[in-house]
Short mmCIF file of C-alpha atoms in Angstrom, two decimals:
data_model
loop_
_atom_site.label_atom_id
_atom_site.label_comp_id
_atom_site.label_asym_id
_atom_site.label_seq_id
_atom_site.Cartn_x
_atom_site.Cartn_y
_atom_site.Cartn_z
CA UNK O 39 8.46 52.76 21.31
CA UNK O 40 8.31 49.00 20.85
CA UNK O 41 6.81 47.62 17.63
CA UNK O 42 3.74 46.56 19.62
CA UNK O 43 3.11 50.16 20.75
CA UNK O 44 3.75 51.35 17.22
CA UNK O 45 1.13 48.86 15.98
CA UNK O 46 -1.34 50.28 18.52
CA UNK O 47 -0.65 53.80 17.24
CA UNK O 48 -1.16 52.66 13.66
CA UNK O 49 -4.39 50.86 14.54
CA UNK O 50 -5.57 53.79 16.67
CA UNK O 51 -5.12 56.07 13.68
CA UNK O 52 -6.48 53.73 11.01
CA UNK O 53 -9.53 52.24 12.78
CA UNK O 54 -11.62 55.39 12.72
CA UNK O 55 -14.99 56.84 11.75
CA UNK O 56 -13.85 57.02 8.11
CA UNK O 57 -14.64 53.28 8.02
CA UNK O 58 -18.31 54.16 8.41
CA UNK O 59 -18.10 56.50 5.42
CA UNK O 60 -17.19 53.55 3.22
CA UNK O 61 -20.72 52.17 2.76
CA UNK O 62 -21.72 55.34 0.87
CA UNK O 63 -19.06 54.84 -1.88
CA UNK O 64 -20.50 51.39 -2.61
CA UNK O 65 -23.95 52.94 -3.06
CA UNK O 66 -22.43 55.09 -5.83
CA UNK O 67 -19.96 52.68 -7.43
CA UNK O 68 -21.65 49.34 -6.88
CA UNK O 69 -20.00 46.10 -5.72
CA UNK O 70 -17.23 45.47 -8.29
CA UNK O 71 -15.31 48.79 -8.45
CA UNK O 72 -15.88 49.35 -4.72
CA UNK O 73 -14.09 46.17 -3.46
CA UNK O 74 -11.91 45.57 -6.16
CA UNK O 75 8.86 51.69 0.06
CA UNK O 76 8.62 54.05 2.52
CA UNK O 77 10.29 51.86 5.26
CA UNK O 78 13.37 51.01 3.17
CA UNK O 79 13.91 54.68 2.42
CA UNK O 80 13.81 55.66 6.10
CA UNK O 81 16.12 52.82 7.15
CA UNK O 82 18.67 54.10 4.62
CA UNK O 83 18.28 57.67 5.95
CA UNK O 84 17.60 57.23 9.71
CA UNK O 85 17.81 60.98 10.38
CA UNK O 86 14.39 61.42 8.73
CA UNK O 87 11.57 62.21 11.15
CA UNK O 88 8.99 63.47 8.66
CA UNK O 89 8.08 63.06 4.99
CA UNK O 90 11.12 64.24 3.04
CA UNK O 91 12.15 62.69 -0.26
CA UNK O 92 13.68 65.49 -2.31
CA UNK O 93 17.36 65.33 -1.42
CA UNK O 94 19.00 68.72 -0.85
CA UNK O 95 16.50 70.95 -2.68
CA UNK O 96 15.45 73.70 -0.28
CA UNK O 97 12.37 74.66 -2.30
CA UNK O 98 11.19 71.04 -2.45
CA UNK O 99 11.79 70.66 1.29
CA UNK O 100 9.67 73.73 2.05
CA UNK O 101 6.93 72.44 -0.25
CA UNK O 102 7.01 69.01 1.44
CA UNK O 103 6.84 70.68 4.85
CA UNK O 104 3.87 72.79 3.78
CA UNK O 105 1.93 69.79 2.45
CA UNK O 106 2.72 67.81 5.60
CA UNK O 107 1.46 70.58 7.90
CA UNK O 108 -1.57 71.43 5.74
CA UNK O 109 -2.61 67.78 5.50
CA UNK O 110 -2.32 67.24 9.25
CA UNK O 111 -4.16 70.44 10.18
CA UNK O 112 -6.98 69.58 7.78
CA UNK O 113 -7.17 66.08 9.27
CA UNK O 114 -7.38 67.59 12.75
CA UNK O 115 -10.19 69.76 11.41
CA UNK O 116 -11.97 66.67 10.09
CA UNK O 117 -11.86 65.09 13.54
CA UNK O 118 -13.07 68.31 15.18
CA UNK O 119 -15.99 68.27 12.74
CA UNK O 120 -16.69 64.61 13.50
CA UNK O 121 -16.56 65.17 17.26
CA UNK O 122 -18.95 68.12 16.97
CA UNK O 123 -21.40 66.07 14.89
CA UNK O 124 -21.31 63.18 17.37
CA UNK O 125 -21.83 65.49 20.37
CA UNK O 126 -24.65 67.18 18.46
CA UNK O 127 -26.28 63.81 17.83
CA UNK O 128 -25.96 62.56 21.40
CA UNK O 129 -27.30 65.75 22.97
CA UNK O 130 -30.18 66.38 20.51
CA UNK O 131 -28.53 69.70 19.62
CA UNK O 132 -28.56 71.03 23.17
CA UNK O 133 -25.88 73.59 22.30
CA UNK O 134 -24.80 75.60 19.26
CA UNK O 135 -22.80 73.44 16.82
CA UNK O 136 -19.85 75.85 16.94
CA UNK O 137 -19.79 75.44 20.73
CA UNK O 138 -19.49 71.66 20.33
CA UNK O 139 -16.51 72.26 18.03
CA UNK O 140 -14.89 74.46 20.71
CA UNK O 141 -15.46 71.71 23.28
CA UNK O 142 -13.75 69.25 20.92
CA UNK O 143 -10.64 71.43 20.50
CA UNK O 144 -10.37 71.99 24.27
CA UNK O 145 -10.43 68.23 24.86
CA UNK O 146 -7.95 67.79 22.00
CA UNK O 147 -5.50 70.33 23.44
CA UNK O 148 -5.63 68.70 26.89
CA UNK O 149 -4.99 65.22 25.44
CA UNK O 150 -2.18 66.60 23.25
CA UNK O 151 -0.07 67.95 26.12
CA UNK O 152 2.37 64.93 26.23
CA UNK O 153 5.32 65.71 23.95
CA UNK O 154 6.23 62.16 22.88
CA UNK O 155 4.39 59.51 20.88
CA UNK O 156 5.38 57.04 23.61
CA UNK O 157 2.81 58.67 25.91
CA UNK O 158 0.26 59.12 23.14
CA UNK O 159 0.54 55.40 22.33
CA UNK O 160 -0.89 54.57 25.78
CA UNK O 161 -3.98 56.65 25.00
CA UNK O 162 -4.27 54.96 21.62
CA UNK O 163 -3.85 51.55 23.23
CA UNK O 164 -6.68 52.34 25.66
CA UNK O 165 -8.95 53.24 22.77
CA UNK O 166 -8.06 50.14 20.78
CA UNK O 167 -8.20 47.68 23.71
CA UNK O 168 -11.56 49.08 24.84
CA UNK O 169 -12.80 48.38 21.30
CA UNK O 170 -14.70 51.66 20.98
CA UNK O 171 -14.67 51.72 17.18
CA UNK O 172 -15.27 47.97 16.96
CA UNK O 173 -18.31 48.24 19.25
CA UNK O 174 -19.59 51.17 17.20
CA UNK O 175 -19.26 49.24 13.93
CA UNK O 176 -20.86 46.12 15.41
CA UNK O 177 -23.82 48.06 16.79
CA UNK O 178 -24.36 49.78 13.44
CA UNK O 179 -24.34 46.47 11.56
CA UNK O 180 -26.79 44.92 14.03
CA UNK O 181 -29.16 47.90 13.92
CA UNK O 182 -28.95 48.10 10.12
CA UNK O 183 -29.88 44.42 9.91
CA UNK O 184 -32.81 44.41 12.35
CA UNK O 185 -34.55 47.61 11.24
CA UNK O 186 -36.05 48.81 7.99
CA UNK O 187 -34.06 51.39 6.03
CA UNK O 188 -35.76 54.82 6.36
CA UNK O 189 -35.74 55.20 2.54
CA UNK O 190 -33.76 58.41 2.39
CA UNK O 191 -30.14 58.62 1.38
CA UNK O 192 -27.12 60.90 1.21
CA UNK O 193 -28.38 64.43 1.97
CA UNK O 194 -31.88 62.87 1.68
CA UNK O 195 -31.95 63.42 -2.08
CA UNK O 196 -32.89 59.79 -2.88
CA UNK O 197 -36.25 59.69 -1.12
CA UNK O 198 -38.98 57.55 -2.68
CA UNK O 199 -36.39 55.57 -4.66
CA UNK O 200 -38.16 52.28 -4.02
CA UNK O 201 -37.08 49.37 -1.81
CA UNK O 202 -33.46 48.86 -0.83
CA UNK O 203 -31.40 47.30 -3.62
CA UNK O 204 -27.75 46.61 -4.36
CA UNK O 205 -26.03 46.61 -7.73
CA UNK O 206 -22.70 45.61 -9.22
CA UNK O 207 -21.93 48.81 -11.12
CA UNK O 208 -22.88 52.51 -10.88
CA UNK O 209 -26.46 53.45 -11.67
CA UNK O 210 -27.07 55.29 -14.99
CA UNK O 211 -27.78 58.56 -13.18
CA UNK O 212 -24.38 58.59 -11.44
CA UNK O 213 -22.14 61.50 -12.49
CA UNK O 214 -18.39 61.47 -13.04
CA UNK O 215 -17.87 63.90 -10.16
CA UNK O 216 -19.77 61.55 -7.81
CA UNK O 217 -17.69 58.57 -8.90
CA UNK O 218 -14.40 60.44 -8.55
CA UNK O 219 -15.29 61.71 -5.08
CA UNK O 220 -16.18 58.31 -3.70
CA UNK O 221 -13.01 56.81 -5.20
CA UNK O 222 -11.07 59.53 -3.36
CA UNK O 223 -12.93 58.65 -0.17
CA UNK O 224 -11.92 55.00 -0.49
CA UNK O 225 -8.35 56.01 -1.31
CA UNK O 226 -8.19 58.05 1.90
CA UNK O 227 -8.30 54.86 3.98
CA UNK O 228 -6.03 52.68 1.85
CA UNK O 229 -3.07 54.88 0.90
CA UNK O 230 0.24 54.56 2.81
CA UNK O 231 0.29 56.62 5.96
CA UNK O 232 1.81 60.08 6.13
CA UNK O 233 2.84 59.51 9.76
CA UNK O 234 5.04 56.45 9.10
CA UNK O 235 8.36 58.35 9.25
CA UNK O 236 7.39 60.00 12.55
CA UNK O 237 6.43 56.65 14.08
CA UNK O 238 9.59 54.91 12.87
CA UNK O 239 11.76 57.75 14.21
CA UNK O 240 10.56 57.10 17.78
CA UNK O 241 10.88 53.30 17.74
CA UNK O 242 13.45 51.44 19.85
CA UNK O 243 14.19 49.17 16.89
CA UNK O 244 13.12 50.78 13.60
CA UNK O 245 13.95 47.54 11.78
CA UNK O 246 10.95 45.94 13.55
CA UNK O 247 8.53 48.32 11.87
CA UNK O 248 7.36 45.71 9.28
CA UNK O 249 5.87 43.72 12.19
CA UNK O 250 3.69 46.67 13.19
CA UNK O 251 2.82 47.25 9.55
CA UNK O 252 1.73 43.61 9.21
CA UNK O 253 -0.74 44.04 12.08
CA UNK O 254 -2.04 47.22 10.46
CA UNK O 255 -2.54 45.47 7.12
CA UNK O 256 -4.45 42.47 8.48
CA UNK O 257 -6.97 43.87 10.98
CA UNK O 258 -8.24 47.02 9.21
CA UNK O 259 -8.54 45.17 5.89
CA UNK O 260 -11.16 42.90 7.48
CA UNK O 261 -12.98 45.81 9.11
CA UNK O 262 -12.99 47.94 5.95
CA UNK O 263 -14.36 45.26 3.64
CA UNK O 264 -16.81 43.52 5.99
CA UNK O 265 -18.39 46.68 7.41
CA UNK O 266 -18.89 48.37 4.05
CA UNK O 267 -20.20 45.18 2.40
CA UNK O 268 -22.77 44.43 5.12
CA UNK O 269 -23.76 48.09 5.32
CA UNK O 270 -24.34 48.24 1.56
CA UNK O 271 -26.30 44.98 1.70
CA UNK O 272 -28.86 46.45 4.14
CA UNK O 273 -28.82 50.13 3.10
CA UNK O 274 -28.27 49.86 -0.66
CA UNK O 275 -28.85 53.08 -2.59
CA UNK O 276 -29.81 54.91 0.62
CA UNK O 277 -26.35 54.67 2.25
CA UNK O 278 -25.06 57.89 3.84
CA UNK O 279 -21.69 59.23 4.96
CA UNK O 280 -21.29 58.24 7.74
CA UNK O 281 -23.57 55.22 7.60
CA UNK O 282 -24.99 55.95 11.09
CA UNK O 283 -27.05 58.70 9.52
CA UNK O 284 -29.18 56.10 7.76
CA UNK O 285 -30.43 54.47 10.96
CA UNK O 286 -34.07 55.48 11.27
CA UNK O 287 -34.36 54.94 15.05
CA UNK O 288 -32.72 57.83 16.90
CA UNK O 289 -31.75 55.66 19.87
CA UNK O 290 -29.90 53.27 17.54
CA UNK O 291 -28.10 56.17 15.90
CA UNK O 292 -26.98 57.51 19.28
CA UNK O 293 -25.88 54.09 20.55
CA UNK O 294 -23.76 53.29 17.51
CA UNK O 295 -22.22 56.74 17.09
CA UNK O 296 -21.55 57.42 20.78
CA UNK O 297 -18.49 55.18 20.95
CA UNK O 298 -16.87 57.06 18.07
CA UNK O 299 -15.92 60.11 20.13
CA UNK O 300 -12.95 58.39 21.84
CA UNK O 301 -11.03 57.17 18.74
CA UNK O 302 -11.95 60.36 16.89
CA UNK O 303 -10.26 62.59 19.47
CA UNK O 304 -7.26 60.26 19.80
CA UNK O 305 -6.59 60.30 16.06
CA UNK O 306 -6.69 64.09 16.15
CA UNK O 307 -4.21 64.01 19.05
CA UNK O 308 -1.81 61.78 17.09
CA UNK O 309 -1.80 64.15 14.12
CA UNK O 310 -1.52 67.17 16.42
CA UNK O 311 1.49 65.66 18.20
CA UNK O 312 3.38 64.97 14.97
CA UNK O 313 2.50 68.41 13.54
CA UNK O 314 3.44 70.30 16.70
CA UNK O 315 6.72 68.40 17.00
CA UNK O 316 7.67 69.33 13.43
CA UNK O 317 7.19 73.03 14.24
CA UNK O 318 8.43 72.84 17.84
CA UNK O 319 11.85 71.33 17.09
CA UNK O 320 12.50 74.04 14.50
CA UNK O 321 11.40 76.85 16.82
CA UNK O 322 13.10 75.80 20.04
CA UNK O 323 16.24 74.33 18.54
CA UNK O 324 18.27 74.02 21.75
CA UNK O 325 18.21 70.53 23.35
CA UNK O 326 17.81 72.23 26.73
CA UNK O 327 14.28 73.32 25.83
CA UNK O 328 13.42 70.56 23.35
CA UNK O 329 14.16 67.62 25.65
CA UNK O 330 13.83 69.03 29.19
CA UNK O 331 11.02 70.43 31.35
CA UNK O 332 11.74 74.14 30.97
CA UNK O 333 9.22 76.97 31.11
CA UNK O 334 10.17 78.08 27.58
CA UNK O 335 9.93 74.55 26.21
CA UNK O 336 6.47 73.83 27.62
CA UNK O 337 5.23 77.34 26.83
CA UNK O 338 6.18 77.06 23.16
CA UNK O 339 4.76 73.51 22.98
CA UNK O 340 1.38 74.53 24.42
CA UNK O 341 1.16 77.63 22.21
CA UNK O 342 1.95 75.68 19.03
CA UNK O 343 -0.54 72.96 19.98
CA UNK O 344 -3.31 75.50 20.67
CA UNK O 345 -2.74 77.23 17.31
CA UNK O 346 -2.88 73.89 15.47
CA UNK O 347 -6.21 72.92 17.04
CA UNK O 348 -7.70 76.38 16.42
CA UNK O 349 -6.72 76.15 12.74
CA UNK O 350 -8.36 72.73 12.66
CA UNK O 351 -11.51 74.29 14.08
CA UNK O 352 -11.55 76.88 11.28
CA UNK O 353 -11.36 74.20 8.57
CA UNK O 354 -14.03 72.14 10.36
CA UNK O 355 -16.39 75.09 10.11
CA UNK O 356 -15.56 75.95 6.49
CA UNK O 357 -16.03 72.39 5.11
CA UNK O 358 -18.99 70.99 7.11
CA UNK O 359 -19.54 67.89 4.91
CA UNK O 360 -17.64 64.75 5.97
CA UNK O 361 -17.68 63.18 2.52
CA UNK O 362 -16.39 66.37 0.87
CA UNK O 363 -13.72 66.72 3.55
CA UNK O 364 -12.31 63.26 2.88
CA UNK O 365 -12.38 63.78 -0.90
CA UNK O 366 -10.50 67.08 -0.63
CA UNK O 367 -7.89 65.57 1.70
CA UNK O 368 -7.39 62.59 -0.58
CA UNK O 369 -7.02 64.64 -3.77
CA UNK O 370 -4.85 67.43 -2.39
CA UNK O 371 -2.53 65.42 -0.13
CA UNK O 372 -2.94 61.64 -0.52
CA UNK O 373 -1.92 62.17 -4.15
CA UNK O 374 1.50 63.21 -2.76
CA UNK O 375 1.85 61.14 0.39
CA UNK O 376 0.25 58.01 -1.02
CA UNK O 377 1.61 57.98 -4.57
CA UNK O 378 3.89 60.76 -5.87
CA UNK O 379 6.34 60.85 -2.96
CA UNK O 380 6.69 57.06 -2.91
CA UNK O 381 7.56 57.03 -6.62
CA UNK O 382 10.14 59.77 -6.01
CA UNK O 383 11.57 57.82 -3.05
CA UNK O 384 11.93 54.76 -5.32
CA UNK O 385 13.84 56.83 -7.87
CA UNK O 386 16.09 58.24 -5.13
CA UNK O 387 16.89 54.74 -3.83
CA UNK O 388 17.51 53.20 -7.26
CA UNK O 389 19.09 56.05 -9.20
CA UNK O 390 21.36 54.76 -11.96
CA UNK O 391 20.04 51.18 -11.90
CA UNK O 392 16.31 51.49 -12.54
CA UNK O 393 16.64 49.44 -15.78
CA UNK O 394 19.47 47.18 -14.59
CA UNK O 395 17.46 43.94 -14.83
CA UNK O 396 14.06 42.67 -15.90
CA UNK O 397 12.78 42.71 -12.31
CA UNK O 398 14.12 46.21 -11.72
CA UNK O 399 12.54 47.41 -14.97
CA UNK O 400 9.15 46.01 -13.91
CA UNK O 401 9.43 47.79 -10.55
CA UNK O 402 10.35 51.01 -12.33
CA UNK O 403 7.30 50.74 -14.59
CA UNK O 404 5.12 50.09 -11.54
CA UNK O 405 6.45 53.23 -9.89
CA UNK O 406 5.88 55.24 -13.06
CA UNK O 407 2.25 54.07 -12.91
CA UNK O 408 2.10 55.07 -9.23
CA UNK O 409 3.34 58.53 -10.17
CA UNK O 410 0.69 58.86 -12.91
CA UNK O 411 -2.06 57.80 -10.49
CA UNK O 412 -0.91 60.46 -8.04
CA UNK O 413 -0.91 63.15 -10.74
CA UNK O 414 -4.38 62.05 -11.86
CA UNK O 415 -5.70 62.36 -8.30
CA UNK O 416 -4.03 65.73 -7.86
CA UNK O 417 -5.47 67.15 -11.09
CA UNK O 418 -8.87 65.68 -11.92
CA UNK O 419 -9.43 64.47 -8.36
CA UNK O 420 -8.96 67.92 -6.89
CA UNK O 421 -11.29 69.34 -9.53
CA UNK O 422 -13.99 66.81 -8.59
CA UNK O 423 -13.57 67.52 -4.85
CA UNK O 424 -13.90 71.27 -5.33
CA UNK O 425 -16.94 70.78 -7.62
CA UNK O 426 -18.62 68.70 -4.89
CA UNK O 427 -18.01 71.41 -2.28
CA UNK O 428 -19.40 74.09 -4.62
CA UNK O 429 -22.47 71.93 -5.30
CA UNK O 430 -23.03 71.42 -1.58
CA UNK O 431 -22.89 75.13 -0.80
CA UNK O 432 -25.33 75.85 -3.60
CA UNK O 433 -27.76 73.36 -2.08
CA UNK O 434 -29.06 72.75 1.42
CA UNK O 435 -25.74 72.48 3.26
CA UNK O 436 -25.33 74.62 6.40
CA UNK O 437 -23.16 77.75 6.04
CA UNK O 438 -19.73 78.09 7.63
CA UNK O 439 -19.51 78.84 11.40
CA UNK O 440 -23.15 77.95 11.87
CA UNK O 441 -24.97 77.34 15.10
CA UNK O 442 -27.61 75.23 13.37
CA UNK O 443 -28.13 71.54 14.04
CA UNK O 444 -25.55 69.35 12.25
CA UNK O 445 -26.14 65.94 13.82
CA UNK O 446 -25.19 62.75 12.04
#
């Protein structure tokens, strides 16, 4: 791939429905807390195609592989859940919710048939150029500004809480678990991407990757901050996850959420492609099947892809809350792929000279802090995410594998 196509893949993955979950964290945290090396490593070790920073340790490699696959399958499940919710919303629950999930995985499998990211990048480019997510965000902001907030919030537990208001810091009634979960939700969008090694491995000129990364840094940063700030301004303490759920007029909710289905499926396809390729290359082995159009090669590829999407469907049914899903993903896996692994990669690159100079010492201390943040997310963050899921199941949340209405 060229760096331009890589940038489209990065944008196609990053500009997603999770942006519209970001107004809800501000309603919990308030304004101030809410707004406030991997490339070098891969260039030194160009044989890397996936996250792998543990040298020759077999046990560590297996653990890294497990976290990579588990993270990606859960993310596919999140996008199956999102697709089912959107289809449920658009159709006024014309079918069982589980059926909508099955429809989503069938579409995902069909779109996942190409075996290279080069082909997937064209699909991602179509989504990005058509501006589906941008149109969705713009419509939501317009509708939120021209209509009155319906005065019910996340899971409708804030009804009769007075007129819409914004605040700089968390309200006195906010719990630690709530704060930790919304911080994890914000972290989900901002941490370094788990797919970077896979993208770099398929580039024509891997050294051009910083150009694609620059595009990724600039455009989503504007979308993330502007959309959540305006959404919080008009929804205040009643913000939901996703924010579409707070639009009182059903037609507005359908119009703004309808465009989400395209980028949602494409992001699932990107993760499915990387996950299937990781398994496929280790199963097939021989270049004859891995790189050519053989019956065995395509048969194994389709089977692996189908299993991945079915597993995603299972997780989508077990964790039917979008906010909880993002918190769990962030705590269990972003702690590794966004913090811990990067600190380990720094140590691997600078072994024996981490205190060689003042500048190197500062960078070492920064990476020690990064490691501690990752461990904090993994420990207390995972505890908070699990507590939120338990609390949801003890309340009014729909049970797993339900046919009940689960519209946005």
